[in-house]
Coordinates of C-alpha atoms and ligand atoms in Angstrom, one line a residue:
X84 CA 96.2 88.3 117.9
X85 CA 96.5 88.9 121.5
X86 CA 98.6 91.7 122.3
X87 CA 100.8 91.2 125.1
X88 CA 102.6 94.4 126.7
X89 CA 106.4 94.1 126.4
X90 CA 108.7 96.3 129.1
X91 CA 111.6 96.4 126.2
X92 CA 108.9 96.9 123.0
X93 CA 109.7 100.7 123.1
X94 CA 113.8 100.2 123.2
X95 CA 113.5 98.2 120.6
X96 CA 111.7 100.6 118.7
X97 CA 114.3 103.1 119.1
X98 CA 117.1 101.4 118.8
X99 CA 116.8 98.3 116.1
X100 CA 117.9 99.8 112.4
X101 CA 115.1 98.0 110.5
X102 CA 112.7 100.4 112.4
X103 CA 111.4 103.2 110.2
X104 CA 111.5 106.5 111.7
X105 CA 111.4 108.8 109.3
X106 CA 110.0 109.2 105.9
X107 CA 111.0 107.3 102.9
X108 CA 107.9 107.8 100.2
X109 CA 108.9 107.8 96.8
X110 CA 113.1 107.3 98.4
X111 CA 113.0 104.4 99.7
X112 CA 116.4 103.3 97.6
X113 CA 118.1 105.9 100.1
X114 CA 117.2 103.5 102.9
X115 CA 117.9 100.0 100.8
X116 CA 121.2 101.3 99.7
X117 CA 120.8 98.6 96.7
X118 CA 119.9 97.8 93.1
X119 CA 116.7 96.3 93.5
X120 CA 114.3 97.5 91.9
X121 CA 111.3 95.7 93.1
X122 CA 109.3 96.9 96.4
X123 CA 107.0 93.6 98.0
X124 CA 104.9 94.9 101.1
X125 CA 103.3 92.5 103.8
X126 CA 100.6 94.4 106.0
X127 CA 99.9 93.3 109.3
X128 CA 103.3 91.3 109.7
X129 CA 102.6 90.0 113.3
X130 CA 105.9 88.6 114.5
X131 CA 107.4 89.2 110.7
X132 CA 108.8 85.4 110.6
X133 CA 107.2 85.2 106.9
X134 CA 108.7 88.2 105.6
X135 CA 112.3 87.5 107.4
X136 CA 112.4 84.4 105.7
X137 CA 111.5 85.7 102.3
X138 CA 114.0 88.5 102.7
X139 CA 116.6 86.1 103.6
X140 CA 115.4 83.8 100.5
X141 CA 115.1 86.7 97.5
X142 CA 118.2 89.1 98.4
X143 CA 116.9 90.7 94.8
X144 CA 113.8 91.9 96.7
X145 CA 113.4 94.5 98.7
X146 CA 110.6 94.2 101.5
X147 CA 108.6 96.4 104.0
X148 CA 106.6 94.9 106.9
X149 CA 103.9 96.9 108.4
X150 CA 102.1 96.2 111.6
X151 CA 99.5 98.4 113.6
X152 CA 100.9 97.5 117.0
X153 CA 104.0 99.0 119.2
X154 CA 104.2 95.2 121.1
X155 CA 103.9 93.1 118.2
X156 CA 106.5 94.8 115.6
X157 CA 108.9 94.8 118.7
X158 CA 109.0 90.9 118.3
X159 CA 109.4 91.2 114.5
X160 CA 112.3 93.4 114.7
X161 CA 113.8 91.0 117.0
X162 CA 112.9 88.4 114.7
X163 CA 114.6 89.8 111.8
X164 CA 117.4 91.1 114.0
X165 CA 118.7 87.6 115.0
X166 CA 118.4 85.4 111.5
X167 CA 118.6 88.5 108.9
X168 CA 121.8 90.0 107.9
X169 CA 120.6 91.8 104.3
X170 CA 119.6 95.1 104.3
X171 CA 116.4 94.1 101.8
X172 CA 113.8 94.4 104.8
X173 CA 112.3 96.9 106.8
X174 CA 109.6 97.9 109.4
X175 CA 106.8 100.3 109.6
X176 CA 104.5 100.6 112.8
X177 CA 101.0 101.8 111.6
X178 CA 97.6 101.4 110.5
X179 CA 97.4 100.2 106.8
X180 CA 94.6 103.1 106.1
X181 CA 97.4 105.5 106.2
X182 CA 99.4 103.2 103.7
X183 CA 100.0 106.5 101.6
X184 CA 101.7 108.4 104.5
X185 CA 104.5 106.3 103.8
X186 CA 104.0 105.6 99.5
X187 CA 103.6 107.4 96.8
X188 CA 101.9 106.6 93.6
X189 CA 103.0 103.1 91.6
X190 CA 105.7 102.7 94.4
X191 CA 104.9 98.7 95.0
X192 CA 105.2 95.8 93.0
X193 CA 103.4 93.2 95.3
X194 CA 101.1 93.5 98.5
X195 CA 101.2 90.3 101.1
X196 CA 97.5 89.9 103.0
X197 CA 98.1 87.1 105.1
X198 CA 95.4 85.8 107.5
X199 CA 94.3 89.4 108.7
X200 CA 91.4 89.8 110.8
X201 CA 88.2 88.8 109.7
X202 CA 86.1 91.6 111.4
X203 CA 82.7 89.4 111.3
X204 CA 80.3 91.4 112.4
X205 CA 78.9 93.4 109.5
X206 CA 78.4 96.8 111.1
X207 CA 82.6 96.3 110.7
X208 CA 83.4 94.9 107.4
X209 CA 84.8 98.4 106.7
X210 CA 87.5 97.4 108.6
X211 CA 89.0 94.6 106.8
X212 CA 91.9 94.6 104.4
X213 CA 90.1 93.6 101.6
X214 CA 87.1 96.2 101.7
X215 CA 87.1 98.3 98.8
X216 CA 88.1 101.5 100.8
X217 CA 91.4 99.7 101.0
X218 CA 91.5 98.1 97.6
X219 CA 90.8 101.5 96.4
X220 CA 94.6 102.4 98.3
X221 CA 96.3 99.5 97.3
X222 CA 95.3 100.7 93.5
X223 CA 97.2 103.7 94.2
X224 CA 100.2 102.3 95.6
X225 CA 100.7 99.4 93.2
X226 CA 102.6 99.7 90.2
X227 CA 100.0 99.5 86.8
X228 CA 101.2 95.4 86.5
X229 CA 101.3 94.8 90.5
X230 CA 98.9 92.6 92.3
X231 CA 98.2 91.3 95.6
X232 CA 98.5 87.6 97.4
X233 CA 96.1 87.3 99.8
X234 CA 95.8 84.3 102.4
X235 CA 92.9 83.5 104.9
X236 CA 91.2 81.0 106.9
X237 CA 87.9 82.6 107.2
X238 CA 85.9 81.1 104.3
X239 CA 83.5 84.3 105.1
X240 CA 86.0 86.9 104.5
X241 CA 87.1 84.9 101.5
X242 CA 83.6 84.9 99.9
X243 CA 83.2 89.2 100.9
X244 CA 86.8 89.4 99.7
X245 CA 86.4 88.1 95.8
X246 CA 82.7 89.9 95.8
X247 CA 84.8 93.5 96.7
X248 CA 87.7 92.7 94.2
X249 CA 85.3 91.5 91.3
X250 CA 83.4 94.6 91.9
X251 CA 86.4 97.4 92.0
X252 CA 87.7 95.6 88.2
X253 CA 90.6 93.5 90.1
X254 CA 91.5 90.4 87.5
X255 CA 91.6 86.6 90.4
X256 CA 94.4 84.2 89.6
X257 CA 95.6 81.3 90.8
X258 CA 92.2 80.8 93.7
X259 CA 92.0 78.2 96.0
X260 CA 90.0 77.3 98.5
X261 CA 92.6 74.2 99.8
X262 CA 96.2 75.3 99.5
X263 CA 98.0 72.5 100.9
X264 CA 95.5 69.8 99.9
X265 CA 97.8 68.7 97.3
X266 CA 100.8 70.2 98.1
X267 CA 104.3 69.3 99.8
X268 CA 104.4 71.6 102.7
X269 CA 107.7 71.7 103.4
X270 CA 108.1 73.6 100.0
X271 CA 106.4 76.9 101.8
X272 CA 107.0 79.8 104.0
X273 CA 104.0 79.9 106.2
X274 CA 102.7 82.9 108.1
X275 CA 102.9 81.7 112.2
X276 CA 99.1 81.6 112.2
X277 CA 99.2 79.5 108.4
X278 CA 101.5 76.8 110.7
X279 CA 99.3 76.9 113.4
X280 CA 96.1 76.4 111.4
X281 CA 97.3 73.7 108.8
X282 CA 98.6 72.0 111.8
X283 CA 94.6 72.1 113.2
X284 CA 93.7 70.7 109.9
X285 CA 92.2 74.0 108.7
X286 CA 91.5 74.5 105.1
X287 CA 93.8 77.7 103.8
X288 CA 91.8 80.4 101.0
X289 CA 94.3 81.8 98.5
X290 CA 93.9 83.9 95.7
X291 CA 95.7 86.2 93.5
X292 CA 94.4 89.5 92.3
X293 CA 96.0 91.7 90.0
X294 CA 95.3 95.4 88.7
X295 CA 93.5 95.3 85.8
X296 CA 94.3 99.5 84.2
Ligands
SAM238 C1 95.7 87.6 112.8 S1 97.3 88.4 112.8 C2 98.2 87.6 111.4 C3 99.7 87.8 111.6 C4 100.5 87.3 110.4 N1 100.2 87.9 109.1 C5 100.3 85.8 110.2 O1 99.7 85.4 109.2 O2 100.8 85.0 111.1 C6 96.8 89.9 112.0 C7 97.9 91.0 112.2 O3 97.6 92.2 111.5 C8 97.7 93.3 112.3 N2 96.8 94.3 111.9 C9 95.4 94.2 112.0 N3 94.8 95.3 111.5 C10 95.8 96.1 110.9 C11 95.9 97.3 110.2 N4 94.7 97.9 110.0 N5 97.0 97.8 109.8 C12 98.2 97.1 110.1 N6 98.2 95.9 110.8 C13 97.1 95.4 111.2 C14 97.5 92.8 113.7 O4 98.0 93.6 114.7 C15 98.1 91.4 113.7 O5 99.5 91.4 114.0

């Protein structure tokens, strides 16, 4: 995603109440102020239209978007600002490696990878979300029954992905490898870069992968 620098990214930051500034691991309820019981996480939330609209859809969940850059969560938070009124969703600007910073053990029940970067080159395949350095967090981090939904367009990084869960003991459900081939896709939430690719005729890779303790 390009980055562009925004003048107001910083006010935002201080100012909007979905913005995370100080610690909630293993008390997050004190920030939700609800019942729910269930914690879904999206990492690398780009503009955070996805997760607005499924916070606005399941008031029964509560979510957490995190996203490695300053500029980009700026526009989420705006996002969620304008066409969110539940207090079920919530911001965190970071880098995903330093996930447990901000959870403790068991604390999620479902982790959102949607089209992240593929990082091609293989002197960098440490770096994307599916490698088994992060697996190896999310483990931590996900409740015993909790499992991760994980979209892409990169039939590469699909392939590496499957290989790293298969080999860390992950159980794959529900893969394919044409999502919307024979599906109504009005029925969806997309991801912005989801729309933008089905629109380009672009096959999506989908998969399910679930702890198996
Ligand atoms: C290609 S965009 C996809 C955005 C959105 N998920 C979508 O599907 O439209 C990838 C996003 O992940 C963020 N990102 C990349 N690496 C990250 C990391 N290590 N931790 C958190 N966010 C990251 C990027 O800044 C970018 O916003």
């Amino acid at each position: 995603m390009r980055i562009r620098k925004k003048s107001w990214a910083g006010r935002e930051l201080e100012t909007n109440k979905r913005f995370i500034k100080i610690n909630y691991k293993n008390k997050w309820h004190e920030i939700f102020e609800n019942n729910n019981t269930q914690i879904n996480l999206e990492i690398g939330c780009g503009k955070g239209k996805f997760i607005t609209q499924l916070a606005n859809k399941n008031l029964n969940i509560n979510y957490i978007a995190l996203e490695k850059y300053k500029n980009i969560i700026a526009s989420a938070l705006r996002v969620a600002s304008s066409v969110c009124e539940n207090n079920n969703l919530f911001f965190i600007q970071d880098d995903a490696k330093n996930l447990e910073k901000y959870f403790c053990a068991q604390e999620l029940d479902l982790i959102y990878i949607n089209f992240c970067d593929p990082w091609v080159k293989r002197k960098h395949e440490k770096r994307r979300l599916t490698h088994e350095c992060f697996l190896s967090l999310y483990k931590k981090i996900l409740k015993p029954n909790g499992k991760i939904i994980f979209k892409t367009d990169n039939h590469m990084l699909f392939e590496f992905s499957i290989k790293e869960f298969i080999k860390n003991n992950w159980q794959l459900e529900n893969i394919n490898k044409d999502l919307y081939r024979d599906k109504n896709l009005d029925l969806d939430i997309m991801t912005e870069y989801e729309k933008k690719f089905v629109s380009q005729g672009m096959k999506i890779y989908y998969l399910e992968a679930r702890l198996n303790l």
